[in-house]
Short mmCIF file of C-alpha atoms in Angstrom, two decimals:
data_model
loop_
_atom_site.label_atom_id
_atom_site.label_comp_id
_atom_site.label_asym_id
_atom_site.label_seq_id
_atom_site.Cartn_x
_atom_site.Cartn_y
_atom_site.Cartn_z
CA GLN P 1151 26.77 131.24 -60.74
CA SER P 1152 25.50 129.18 -57.80
CA ALA P 1153 22.21 130.07 -56.16
CA LEU P 1154 22.33 132.11 -52.99
CA THR P 1155 21.80 129.99 -49.88
CA GLN P 1156 18.49 130.28 -48.05
CA PRO P 1157 16.97 128.00 -45.39
CA GLY P 1158 14.48 125.58 -46.89
CA SER P 1159 11.75 126.49 -44.47
CA VAL P 1160 10.95 128.88 -41.66
CA SER P 1161 7.85 128.84 -39.51
CA GLY P 1162 6.26 130.99 -36.89
CA SER P 1163 3.01 131.61 -35.06
CA PRO P 1164 0.69 134.51 -35.88
CA GLY P 1165 2.04 137.74 -34.42
CA GLN P 1166 5.59 136.48 -34.12
CA SER P 1167 8.60 137.72 -36.08
CA ILE P 1168 10.68 135.54 -38.35
CA THR P 1169 13.90 136.17 -40.25
CA ILE P 1170 15.02 134.57 -43.50
CA SER P 1171 18.72 134.62 -44.31
CA CYS P 1172 20.30 134.80 -47.76
CA THR P 1173 24.02 134.01 -47.93
CA GLY P 1174 26.20 134.72 -50.90
CA ALA P 1175 29.71 135.94 -51.51
CA ARG P 1176 31.71 139.12 -51.86
CA SER P 1177 31.04 138.92 -55.61
CA ASP P 1178 27.31 139.30 -55.11
CA VAL P 1179 25.53 140.00 -51.80
CA GLY P 1180 28.65 141.28 -50.06
CA GLY P 1181 29.78 143.51 -52.88
CA TYR P 1182 26.65 145.43 -53.79
CA ASN P 1183 23.61 146.97 -52.14
CA TYR P 1184 21.40 145.48 -54.83
CA VAL P 1185 19.66 142.75 -52.88
CA SER P 1186 15.94 142.30 -53.43
CA TRP P 1187 13.31 139.96 -52.01
CA TYR P 1188 10.28 138.39 -53.69
CA GLN P 1189 7.18 136.73 -52.30
CA GLN P 1190 5.46 134.02 -54.32
CA HIS P 1191 2.20 132.36 -53.40
CA PRO P 1192 1.50 128.95 -54.99
CA GLY P 1193 0.63 129.31 -58.65
CA LYS P 1194 1.12 133.06 -58.57
CA VAL P 1195 3.59 135.54 -60.00
CA PRO P 1196 6.49 136.69 -57.80
CA LYS P 1197 5.96 140.01 -56.03
CA LEU P 1198 8.71 142.46 -55.14
CA MET P 1199 8.81 143.01 -51.37
CA ILE P 1200 12.20 144.67 -50.74
CA PHE P 1201 14.75 146.28 -53.07
CA ASP P 1202 18.18 147.82 -52.59
CA VAL P 1203 18.63 145.76 -49.38
CA SER P 1204 16.09 147.61 -47.25
CA SER P 1205 13.72 149.73 -49.36
CA ARG P 1206 10.03 148.86 -49.63
CA PRO P 1207 7.96 149.46 -52.76
CA SER P 1208 4.80 151.43 -52.24
CA GLY P 1209 1.97 149.21 -51.11
CA VAL P 1210 4.15 146.66 -49.30
CA SER P 1211 3.41 146.39 -45.60
CA ASN P 1212 5.96 147.88 -43.21
CA ARG P 1213 5.93 144.51 -41.44
CA PHE P 1214 8.51 143.51 -44.05
CA SER P 1215 12.05 144.78 -43.58
CA GLY P 1216 15.45 143.98 -45.06
CA SER P 1217 19.04 144.28 -43.94
CA LYS P 1218 22.53 143.10 -44.82
CA SER P 1219 25.72 142.25 -42.97
CA GLY P 1220 28.75 141.14 -44.91
CA ASN P 1221 27.80 138.43 -47.37
CA THR P 1222 24.43 137.72 -45.76
CA ALA P 1223 21.17 139.55 -46.36
CA SER P 1224 18.07 139.07 -44.25
CA LEU P 1225 14.32 139.54 -44.60
CA THR P 1226 12.34 139.99 -41.41
CA ILE P 1227 8.58 139.62 -41.26
CA SER P 1228 7.12 141.03 -38.06
CA GLY P 1229 3.58 140.47 -36.79
CA LEU P 1230 3.33 137.31 -38.88
CA GLN P 1231 -0.06 136.83 -40.58
CA GLY P 1232 -1.65 133.93 -42.40
CA GLU P 1233 -1.37 135.74 -45.72
CA ASP P 1234 2.41 135.79 -45.32
CA GLU P 1235 2.53 132.04 -45.90
CA ALA P 1236 4.39 131.77 -49.20
CA ASP P 1237 7.77 131.12 -50.77
CA TYR P 1238 10.38 133.87 -50.49
CA TYR P 1239 13.36 134.41 -52.75
CA CYS P 1240 16.30 136.76 -52.43
CA SER P 1241 18.20 138.08 -55.43
CA SER P 1242 21.46 139.92 -55.89
CA TYR P 1243 23.37 141.67 -58.64
CA THR P 1244 26.75 140.05 -59.28
CA SER P 1245 30.21 141.11 -60.35
CA SER P 1246 29.59 139.38 -63.71
CA SER P 1247 26.78 141.87 -64.49
CA THR P 1248 24.25 139.10 -64.02
CA TYR P 1249 21.77 138.24 -61.30
CA VAL P 1250 21.43 135.32 -58.99
CA PHE P 1251 18.40 134.21 -57.01
CA GLY P 1252 18.34 132.39 -53.73
CA SER P 1253 17.23 128.79 -53.38
CA GLY P 1254 13.95 129.88 -51.83
CA THR P 1255 12.41 129.63 -48.36
CA LYS P 1256 8.95 128.30 -47.58
CA VAL P 1257 7.33 130.28 -44.80
CA THR P 1258 4.68 128.46 -42.80
CA VAL P 1259 2.34 130.20 -40.37
CA LEU P 1260 1.56 127.73 -37.60
CA GLU Y 1441 -1.38 150.11 -65.07
CA VAL Y 1442 1.71 148.15 -66.09
CA GLN Y 1443 0.90 145.07 -68.15
CA LEU Y 1444 3.29 142.45 -69.46
CA LEU Y 1445 1.91 139.69 -71.65
CA GLU Y 1446 4.18 136.81 -72.60
CA SER Y 1447 3.48 134.49 -75.51
CA GLY Y 1448 5.23 131.93 -77.69
CA GLY Y 1449 5.63 129.09 -75.23
CA GLY Y 1450 4.78 125.50 -76.05
CA LEU Y 1451 6.07 121.97 -76.47
CA VAL Y 1452 9.32 121.56 -78.40
CA GLN Y 1453 11.68 118.66 -78.92
CA PRO Y 1454 15.21 118.69 -77.54
CA GLY Y 1455 17.45 120.61 -79.91
CA GLY Y 1456 14.55 122.69 -81.17
CA SER Y 1457 13.88 126.41 -81.10
CA LEU Y 1458 11.22 128.78 -79.78
CA ARG Y 1459 10.81 132.55 -79.77
CA LEU Y 1460 9.12 134.12 -76.78
CA SER Y 1461 7.55 137.58 -76.86
CA CYS Y 1462 6.54 139.95 -74.11
CA ALA Y 1463 4.17 142.78 -75.02
CA ALA Y 1464 4.43 145.70 -72.62
CA SER Y 1465 2.05 148.54 -71.84
CA GLY Y 1466 1.33 151.09 -69.13
CA PHE Y 1467 4.86 152.47 -68.84
CA THR Y 1468 7.57 154.02 -70.99
CA PHE Y 1469 9.01 150.76 -72.32
CA ARG Y 1470 12.03 152.36 -74.01
CA SER Y 1471 13.24 153.76 -70.70
CA TYR Y 1472 13.66 150.46 -68.85
CA THR Y 1473 15.98 147.48 -68.85
CA MET Y 1474 13.96 144.31 -69.37
CA THR Y 1475 14.68 140.88 -67.96
CA TRP Y 1476 13.67 137.23 -68.47
CA VAL Y 1477 13.39 134.99 -65.40
CA ARG Y 1478 12.33 131.34 -65.50
CA GLN Y 1479 11.01 128.82 -63.00
CA GLY Y 1480 11.23 125.10 -63.59
CA PRO Y 1481 8.43 122.84 -62.33
CA GLY Y 1482 8.59 122.76 -58.54
CA ARG Y 1483 11.81 124.75 -58.61
CA GLY Y 1484 13.02 128.21 -57.67
CA LEU Y 1485 13.51 131.35 -59.70
CA ASP Y 1486 16.35 131.42 -62.22
CA TRP Y 1487 17.62 134.63 -63.86
CA VAL Y 1488 18.03 134.10 -67.61
CA SER Y 1489 18.86 137.29 -69.48
CA ALA Y 1490 18.50 141.07 -69.58
CA VAL Y 1491 18.67 143.81 -72.21
CA SER Y 1492 19.35 147.50 -71.69
CA ASN Y 1493 16.72 150.09 -72.51
CA SER Y 1494 18.26 150.82 -75.91
CA GLY Y 1495 18.93 147.19 -76.73
CA GLY Y 1496 22.63 147.94 -77.03
CA SER Y 1497 23.71 145.82 -74.08
CA THR Y 1498 22.68 142.26 -73.38
CA PHE Y 1499 23.45 139.95 -70.48
CA TYR Y 1500 23.05 136.18 -70.11
CA ALA Y 1501 23.25 133.47 -67.49
CA ASP Y 1502 26.05 131.00 -68.21
CA SER Y 1503 23.47 128.23 -68.62
CA VAL Y 1504 21.94 129.88 -71.71
CA LYS Y 1505 24.85 131.84 -73.16
CA GLY Y 1506 25.37 130.98 -76.81
CA ARG Y 1507 21.92 129.37 -77.11
CA PHE Y 1508 19.51 132.18 -76.19
CA THR Y 1509 19.34 135.69 -77.66
CA ILE Y 1510 17.45 138.54 -76.02
CA SER Y 1511 16.26 141.52 -78.03
CA ARG Y 1512 13.64 144.25 -78.00
CA ASP Y 1513 11.69 146.44 -80.39
CA ASN Y 1514 11.00 149.75 -78.69
CA SER Y 1515 8.72 150.82 -81.55
CA LYS Y 1516 6.47 147.87 -80.73
CA ASN Y 1517 6.96 147.88 -76.95
CA THR Y 1518 7.94 144.24 -77.19
CA LEU Y 1519 10.68 142.11 -75.65
CA TYR Y 1520 11.87 138.86 -77.22
CA LEU Y 1521 13.81 135.76 -76.27
CA GLN Y 1522 15.04 133.53 -79.09
CA MET Y 1523 15.81 130.10 -77.66
CA ASN Y 1524 17.84 127.63 -79.71
CA SER Y 1525 19.32 124.21 -78.96
CA LEU Y 1526 16.74 123.69 -76.26
CA ARG Y 1527 17.36 121.10 -73.56
CA ALA Y 1528 15.09 119.29 -71.13
CA GLU Y 1529 16.46 121.46 -68.33
CA ASP Y 1530 15.12 124.57 -70.09
CA THR Y 1531 11.58 123.40 -69.29
CA ALA Y 1532 10.07 126.19 -67.21
CA ILE Y 1533 7.63 129.04 -66.98
CA TYR Y 1534 9.35 132.05 -68.54
CA TYR Y 1535 8.51 135.45 -67.04
CA CYS Y 1536 9.40 138.83 -68.43
CA ALA Y 1537 10.04 141.50 -65.83
CA VAL Y 1538 10.75 145.21 -65.73
CA GLY Y 1539 13.95 146.43 -64.16
CA TRP Y 1540 17.68 146.01 -63.74
CA TYR Y 1541 18.64 146.16 -60.06
CA TYR Y 1542 15.29 144.73 -59.05
CA PHE Y 1543 12.21 143.43 -60.81
CA GLU Y 1544 9.17 145.47 -59.90
CA TYR Y 1545 6.66 144.21 -62.44
CA TRP Y 1546 6.24 140.68 -63.78
CA GLY Y 1547 4.15 139.12 -66.50
CA GLN Y 1548 2.02 136.04 -65.95
CA GLY Y 1549 4.55 133.84 -67.70
CA THR Y 1550 4.54 131.43 -70.63
CA LEU Y 1551 5.27 127.72 -70.27
CA VAL Y 1552 8.04 126.11 -72.30
CA THR Y 1553 8.23 122.33 -72.28
CA VAL Y 1554 11.20 120.59 -73.88
CA SER Y 1555 10.45 116.93 -74.38
CA SER Y 1556 10.47 114.25 -77.03
#
């Protein structure tokens, strides 16, 4: 199972909005509404930010939102803040009853 | 408070074996699917394996199928990963996580280094 495709890096200024894409196939992202997103600061444990494409766990800021169109899922961070600088990974359930993560995107706050 | 504590990592030679454990507390362990995810040095997240809440169903990434075995002991609230025929590319931090369709809670991880 190949990793889902994410841009290597995305940057934005404080207060701006950025969007990270996550492209897969009909056998994973396109076939199921089981896409999740994880934030990972350097040396830290991944943190769940979005599940089931667009749901937010309790405690996660509403500045984070998720969506999906076809085989591509997206994570949008609005009102970008310095603390949002981290690596972000998408993940999807697959038709093989396994999971696949994205290649990861480094978010830089300018 | 959910706590997941991995152990069992270390340095092993290529072809060797290790058994990882993940001790869980703060939630009803027997009710949840459990998952292992790994992260190689400077690399992204890599899904490894999962086991259903009863232990009756197991799932593996192609890269570890036939070499790794996931299991659980619900009486001890503990998840395991038996790793055989280890390769250099298995070097990673191994995290246990709670969940099936998404991974809400993660342990701190245990480092496995495969090297001669």
